[in-house]
Coordinates of C-alpha atoms in Angstrom, one line a residue:
X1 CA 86.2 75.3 97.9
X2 CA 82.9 74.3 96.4
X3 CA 83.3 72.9 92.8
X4 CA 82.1 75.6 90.6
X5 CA 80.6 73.0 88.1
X6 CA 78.5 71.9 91.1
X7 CA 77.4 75.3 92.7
X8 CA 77.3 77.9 90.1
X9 CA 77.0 76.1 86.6
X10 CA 73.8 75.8 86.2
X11 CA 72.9 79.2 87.2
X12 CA 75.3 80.5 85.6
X13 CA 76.6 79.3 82.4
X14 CA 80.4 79.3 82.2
X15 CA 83.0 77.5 79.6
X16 CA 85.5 75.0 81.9
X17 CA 89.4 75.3 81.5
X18 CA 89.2 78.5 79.3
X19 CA 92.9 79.3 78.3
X20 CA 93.4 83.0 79.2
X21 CA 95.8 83.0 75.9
X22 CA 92.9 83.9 73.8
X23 CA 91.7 87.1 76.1
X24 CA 94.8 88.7 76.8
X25 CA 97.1 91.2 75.0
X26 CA 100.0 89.8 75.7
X27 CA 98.8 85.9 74.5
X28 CA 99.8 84.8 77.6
X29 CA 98.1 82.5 80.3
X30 CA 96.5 79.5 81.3
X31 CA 93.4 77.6 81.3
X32 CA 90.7 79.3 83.9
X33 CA 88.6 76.9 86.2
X34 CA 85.3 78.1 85.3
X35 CA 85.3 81.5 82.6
X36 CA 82.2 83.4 83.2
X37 CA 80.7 86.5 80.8
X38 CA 77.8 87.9 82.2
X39 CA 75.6 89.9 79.5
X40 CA 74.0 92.6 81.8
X41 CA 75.4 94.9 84.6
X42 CA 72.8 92.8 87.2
X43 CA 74.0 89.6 85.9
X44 CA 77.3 90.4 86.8
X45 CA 76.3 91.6 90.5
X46 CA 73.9 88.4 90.8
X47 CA 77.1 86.6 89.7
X48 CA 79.1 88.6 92.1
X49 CA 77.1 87.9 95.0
X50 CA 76.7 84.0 94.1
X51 CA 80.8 83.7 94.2
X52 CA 81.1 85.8 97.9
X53 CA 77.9 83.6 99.5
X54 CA 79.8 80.8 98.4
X55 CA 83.2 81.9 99.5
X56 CA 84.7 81.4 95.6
X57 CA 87.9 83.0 94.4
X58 CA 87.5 85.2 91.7
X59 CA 89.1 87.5 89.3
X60 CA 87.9 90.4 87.0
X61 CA 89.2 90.2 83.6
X62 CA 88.3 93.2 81.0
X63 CA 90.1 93.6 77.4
X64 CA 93.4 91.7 78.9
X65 CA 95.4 94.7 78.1
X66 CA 97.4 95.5 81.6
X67 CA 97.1 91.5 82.6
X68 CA 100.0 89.1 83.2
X69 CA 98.0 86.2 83.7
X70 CA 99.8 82.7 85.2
X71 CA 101.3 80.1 83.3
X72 CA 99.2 77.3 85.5
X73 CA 96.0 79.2 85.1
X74 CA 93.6 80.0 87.5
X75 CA 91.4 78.1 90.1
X76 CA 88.3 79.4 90.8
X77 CA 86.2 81.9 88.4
X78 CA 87.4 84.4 86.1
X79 CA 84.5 87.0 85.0
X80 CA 85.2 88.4 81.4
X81 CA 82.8 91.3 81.1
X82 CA 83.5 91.7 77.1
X83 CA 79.6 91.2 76.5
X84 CA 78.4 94.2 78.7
X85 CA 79.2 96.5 75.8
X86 CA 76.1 98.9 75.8
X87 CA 76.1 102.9 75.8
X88 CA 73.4 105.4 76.4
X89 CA 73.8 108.9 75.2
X90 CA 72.1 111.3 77.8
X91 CA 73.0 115.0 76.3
X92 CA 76.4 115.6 76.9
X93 CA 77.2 112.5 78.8
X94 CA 77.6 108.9 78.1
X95 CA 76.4 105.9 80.3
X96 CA 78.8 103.0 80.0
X97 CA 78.5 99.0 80.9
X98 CA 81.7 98.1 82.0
X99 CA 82.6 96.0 78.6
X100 CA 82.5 98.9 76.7
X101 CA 86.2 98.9 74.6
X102 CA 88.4 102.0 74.8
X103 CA 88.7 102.5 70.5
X104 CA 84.5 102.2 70.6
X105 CA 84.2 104.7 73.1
X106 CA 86.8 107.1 71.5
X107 CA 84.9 106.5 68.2
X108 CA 81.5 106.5 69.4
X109 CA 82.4 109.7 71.5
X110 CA 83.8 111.6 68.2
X111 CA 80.7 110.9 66.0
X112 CA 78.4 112.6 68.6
X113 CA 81.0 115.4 68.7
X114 CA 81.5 115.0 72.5
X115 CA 85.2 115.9 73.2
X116 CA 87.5 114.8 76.6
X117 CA 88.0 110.8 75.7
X118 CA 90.2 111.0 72.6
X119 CA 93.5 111.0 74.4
X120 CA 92.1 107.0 74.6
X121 CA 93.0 106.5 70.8
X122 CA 94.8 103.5 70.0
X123 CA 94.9 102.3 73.7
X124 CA 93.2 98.6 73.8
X125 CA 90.9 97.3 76.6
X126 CA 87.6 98.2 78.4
X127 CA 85.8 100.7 80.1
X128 CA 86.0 98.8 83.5
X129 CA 89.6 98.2 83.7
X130 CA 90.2 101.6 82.5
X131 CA 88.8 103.4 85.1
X132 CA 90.3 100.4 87.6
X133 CA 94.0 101.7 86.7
X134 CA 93.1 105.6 85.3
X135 CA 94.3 104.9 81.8
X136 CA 95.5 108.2 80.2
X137 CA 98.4 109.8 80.0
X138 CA 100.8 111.8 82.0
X139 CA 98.9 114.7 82.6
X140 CA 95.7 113.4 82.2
X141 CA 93.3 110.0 83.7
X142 CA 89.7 108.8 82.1
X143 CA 88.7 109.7 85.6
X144 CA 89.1 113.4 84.9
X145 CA 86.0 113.1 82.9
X146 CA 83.8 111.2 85.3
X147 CA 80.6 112.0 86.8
X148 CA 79.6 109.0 88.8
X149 CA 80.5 105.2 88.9
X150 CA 77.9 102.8 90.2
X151 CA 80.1 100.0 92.4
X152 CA 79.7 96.4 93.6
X153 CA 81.5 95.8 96.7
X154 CA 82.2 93.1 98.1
X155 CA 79.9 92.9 101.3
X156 CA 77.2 93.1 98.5
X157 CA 76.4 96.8 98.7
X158 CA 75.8 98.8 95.2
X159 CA 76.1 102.2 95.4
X160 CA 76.9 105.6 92.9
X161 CA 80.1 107.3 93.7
X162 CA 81.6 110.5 92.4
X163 CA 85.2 110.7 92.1
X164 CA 85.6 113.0 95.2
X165 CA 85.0 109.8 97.1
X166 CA 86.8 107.6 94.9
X167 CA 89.6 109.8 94.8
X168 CA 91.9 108.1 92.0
X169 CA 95.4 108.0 91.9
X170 CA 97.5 107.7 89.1
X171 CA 97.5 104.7 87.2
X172 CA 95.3 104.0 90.1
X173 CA 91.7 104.2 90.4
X174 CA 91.7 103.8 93.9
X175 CA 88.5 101.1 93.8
X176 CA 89.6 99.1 96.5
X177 CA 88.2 95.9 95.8
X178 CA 84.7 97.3 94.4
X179 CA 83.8 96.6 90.8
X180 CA 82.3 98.8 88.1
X181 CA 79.2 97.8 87.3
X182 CA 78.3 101.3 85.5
X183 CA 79.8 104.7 84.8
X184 CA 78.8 107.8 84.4
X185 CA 81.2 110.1 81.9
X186 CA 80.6 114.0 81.9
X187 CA 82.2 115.1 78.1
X188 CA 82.2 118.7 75.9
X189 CA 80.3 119.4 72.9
X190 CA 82.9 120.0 69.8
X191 CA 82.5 119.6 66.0
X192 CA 83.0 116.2 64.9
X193 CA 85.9 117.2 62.5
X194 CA 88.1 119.4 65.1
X195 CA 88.1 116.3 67.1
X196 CA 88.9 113.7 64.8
X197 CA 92.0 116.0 63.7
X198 CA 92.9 115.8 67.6
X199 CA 92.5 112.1 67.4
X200 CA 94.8 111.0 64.4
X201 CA 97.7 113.8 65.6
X202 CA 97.8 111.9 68.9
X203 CA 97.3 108.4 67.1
X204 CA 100.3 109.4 64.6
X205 CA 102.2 110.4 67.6
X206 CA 101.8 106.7 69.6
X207 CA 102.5 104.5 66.5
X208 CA 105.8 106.5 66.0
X209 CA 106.6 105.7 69.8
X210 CA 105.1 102.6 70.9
X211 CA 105.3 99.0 69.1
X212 CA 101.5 98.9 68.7
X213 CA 101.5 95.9 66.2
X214 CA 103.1 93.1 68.6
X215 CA 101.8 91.3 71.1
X216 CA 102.1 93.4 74.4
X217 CA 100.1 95.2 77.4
X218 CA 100.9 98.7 77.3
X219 CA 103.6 100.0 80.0
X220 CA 105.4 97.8 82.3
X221 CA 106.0 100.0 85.1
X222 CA 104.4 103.6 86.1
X223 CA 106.5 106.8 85.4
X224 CA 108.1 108.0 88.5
X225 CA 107.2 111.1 89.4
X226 CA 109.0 114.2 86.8
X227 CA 110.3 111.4 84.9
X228 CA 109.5 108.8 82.3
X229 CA 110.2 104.9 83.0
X230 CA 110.7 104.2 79.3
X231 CA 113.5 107.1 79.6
X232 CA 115.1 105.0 83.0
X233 CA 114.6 101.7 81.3
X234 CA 116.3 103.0 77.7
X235 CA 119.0 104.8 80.0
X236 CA 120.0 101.6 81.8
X237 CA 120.1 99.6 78.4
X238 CA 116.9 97.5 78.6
X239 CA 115.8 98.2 74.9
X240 CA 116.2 95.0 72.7
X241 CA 116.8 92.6 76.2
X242 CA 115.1 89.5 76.6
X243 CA 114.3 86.6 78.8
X244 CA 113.4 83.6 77.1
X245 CA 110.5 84.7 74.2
X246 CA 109.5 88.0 76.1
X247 CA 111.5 91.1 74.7
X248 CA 111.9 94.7 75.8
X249 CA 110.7 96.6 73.2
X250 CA 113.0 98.2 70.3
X251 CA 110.6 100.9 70.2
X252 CA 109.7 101.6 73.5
X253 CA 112.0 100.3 76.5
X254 CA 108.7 100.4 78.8
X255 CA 106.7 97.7 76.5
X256 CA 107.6 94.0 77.0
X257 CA 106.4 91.6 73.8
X258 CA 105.4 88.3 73.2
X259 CA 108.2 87.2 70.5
X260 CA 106.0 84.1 70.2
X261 CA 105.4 81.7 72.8
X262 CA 106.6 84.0 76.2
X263 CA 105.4 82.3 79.4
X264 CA 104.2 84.5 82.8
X265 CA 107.6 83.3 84.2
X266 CA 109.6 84.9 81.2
X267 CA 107.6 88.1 81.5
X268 CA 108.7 88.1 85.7
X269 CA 111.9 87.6 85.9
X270 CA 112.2 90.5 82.3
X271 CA 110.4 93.0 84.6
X272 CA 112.7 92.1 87.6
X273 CA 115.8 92.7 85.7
X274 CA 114.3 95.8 84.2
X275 CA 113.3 97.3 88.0
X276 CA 116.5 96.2 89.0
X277 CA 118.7 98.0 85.8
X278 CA 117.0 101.1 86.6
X279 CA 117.4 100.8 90.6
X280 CA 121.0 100.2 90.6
X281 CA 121.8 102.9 87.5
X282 CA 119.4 105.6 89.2
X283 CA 118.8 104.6 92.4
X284 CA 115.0 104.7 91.6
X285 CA 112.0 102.0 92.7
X286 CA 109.7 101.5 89.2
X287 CA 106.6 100.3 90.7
X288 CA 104.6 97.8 88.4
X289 CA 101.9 99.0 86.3
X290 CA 101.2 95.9 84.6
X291 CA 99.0 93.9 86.6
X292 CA 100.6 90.4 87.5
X293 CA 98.0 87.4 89.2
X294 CA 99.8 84.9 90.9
X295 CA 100.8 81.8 90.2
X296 CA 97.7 79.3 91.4
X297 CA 98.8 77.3 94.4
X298 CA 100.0 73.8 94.6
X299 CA 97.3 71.4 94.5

């Protein structure tokens, strides 16, 4: 592989052996070869295109909020979008850079009185890696409110989709390697003040439920279909177990926490024992929902 300090550094600046700690929810990670944060949605696809011509591993990193990143860091690039935070208000629909963060949006949305986001309140993270996994809830995903995506792919190609071709998933937005470079999102007028009562009901509602004060990243596994996996998990007696400095939730049997000081490898082998609780007490496969990057390989 190229060096990246050699290839890409000077047209691209970029901070060398960036610990992925400091941009992930759960404070876990390590250092990142080259740690790039493109300012505009072109920067990022002539970025893009720079790292496929020269055949350089890369990985997208949003708000860090559904990221297990590895203990031994990783080789190659790391793009953090967090500086593409602009919106554009265009009636009743907002145009959204990828960095845009879910509590802006949800704000930003409620002061213009444009309802369909705020089932978003209190989750962390970015516009890009929300519509990578369909954040929402169970009966609802941020691509329910979509109009059109512009996409990178990897062959170099940029090009609008609606969802109809995306065709999301849940807790899966289907993208298939392609990045969001822009977004489209179709909302409904509403008075500011019926929202915002919509907004702290379901706000009251998550803090009750979910330990939203620790270090964490959100749900560890999907819910399997008609049922919840923080019901399995509690069920099978996960709440309160730990590996190491990585702890099942108290609160929530489906959140895993940094205690202080977890490690990638803690956080594994927790979410095998968890599937594995569940599979042998109900006979059910919990599929990840948390995203887990691999270990970098040996040198």
């Amino acid at each position: 592989m190229p060096s990246l300090v050699t290839s890409l550094a000077e047209r691209f600046p970029c901070r060398s052996q960036e610990p992925l700690a400091s941009w992930t929810t759960l404070r876990i990670g390590g250092p990142a070869e080259c740690f790039f944060e493109p300012a505009k949605p072109e920067h990022l696809v002539d970025l893009l295109n720079a790292l496929a011509a020269e055949n350089i591993p890369w990985r997208l990193l949003g708000g860090g909020a559904n990221v297990l990143a590895p203990d031994g860091g990783v080789n190659g690039a790391v793009i953090h979008t967090g500086q593409m935070r602009r919106s554009f208000r265009e009636e009743n629909k907002l145009r959204l850079w990828p960095g845009v963060t879910l509590p802006s949006l949800v704000r930003g949305a409620a002061e213009l009185g444009l309802s369909g986001v705020e089932s978003l309140i209190g989750v962390p993270g970015q516009i890009g890696g929300a519509l990578a996994m369909n954040a929402g809830g169970a009966d609802w995903g941020l691509w329910d409110e979509v109009e059109e995506v512009t996409l990178w792919w990897p062959d170099g190609r940029l090009e609008a989709w609606t969802p109809e071709q995306v065709r999301p998933g849940y807790r899966d937005g289907n993208l298939r390697g392609a990045v969001v470079v822009e977004v489209l999102l179709s909302l409904k007028p509403e008075k500011e003040a019926v929202i915002r009562q919509r907004m702290e009901s379901l706000l009251k509602k998550k803090n009750a439920s979910q330990p939203v004060t620790l270090s964490s990243a959100g749900c560890a596994f999907k819910n399997p279909p008609q049922d919840s996996a923080g019901r399995l998990l509690d069920a099978a007696g996960m709440k309160g177990q730990r590996e190491g400095a990585a702890l099942v939730s108290e609160r929530h049997a489906n959140f895993i926490v940094n205690a202080g000081g977890a490690r990638a490898a803690q956080v594994r082998t927790l979410m095998q024992r968890m599937h594995q609780a569940v599979a042998d007490r109900f006979g059910i496969d919990l599929q990840a929902e948390l995203v887990i990057w691999p270990e970098p390989e040996p040198a």
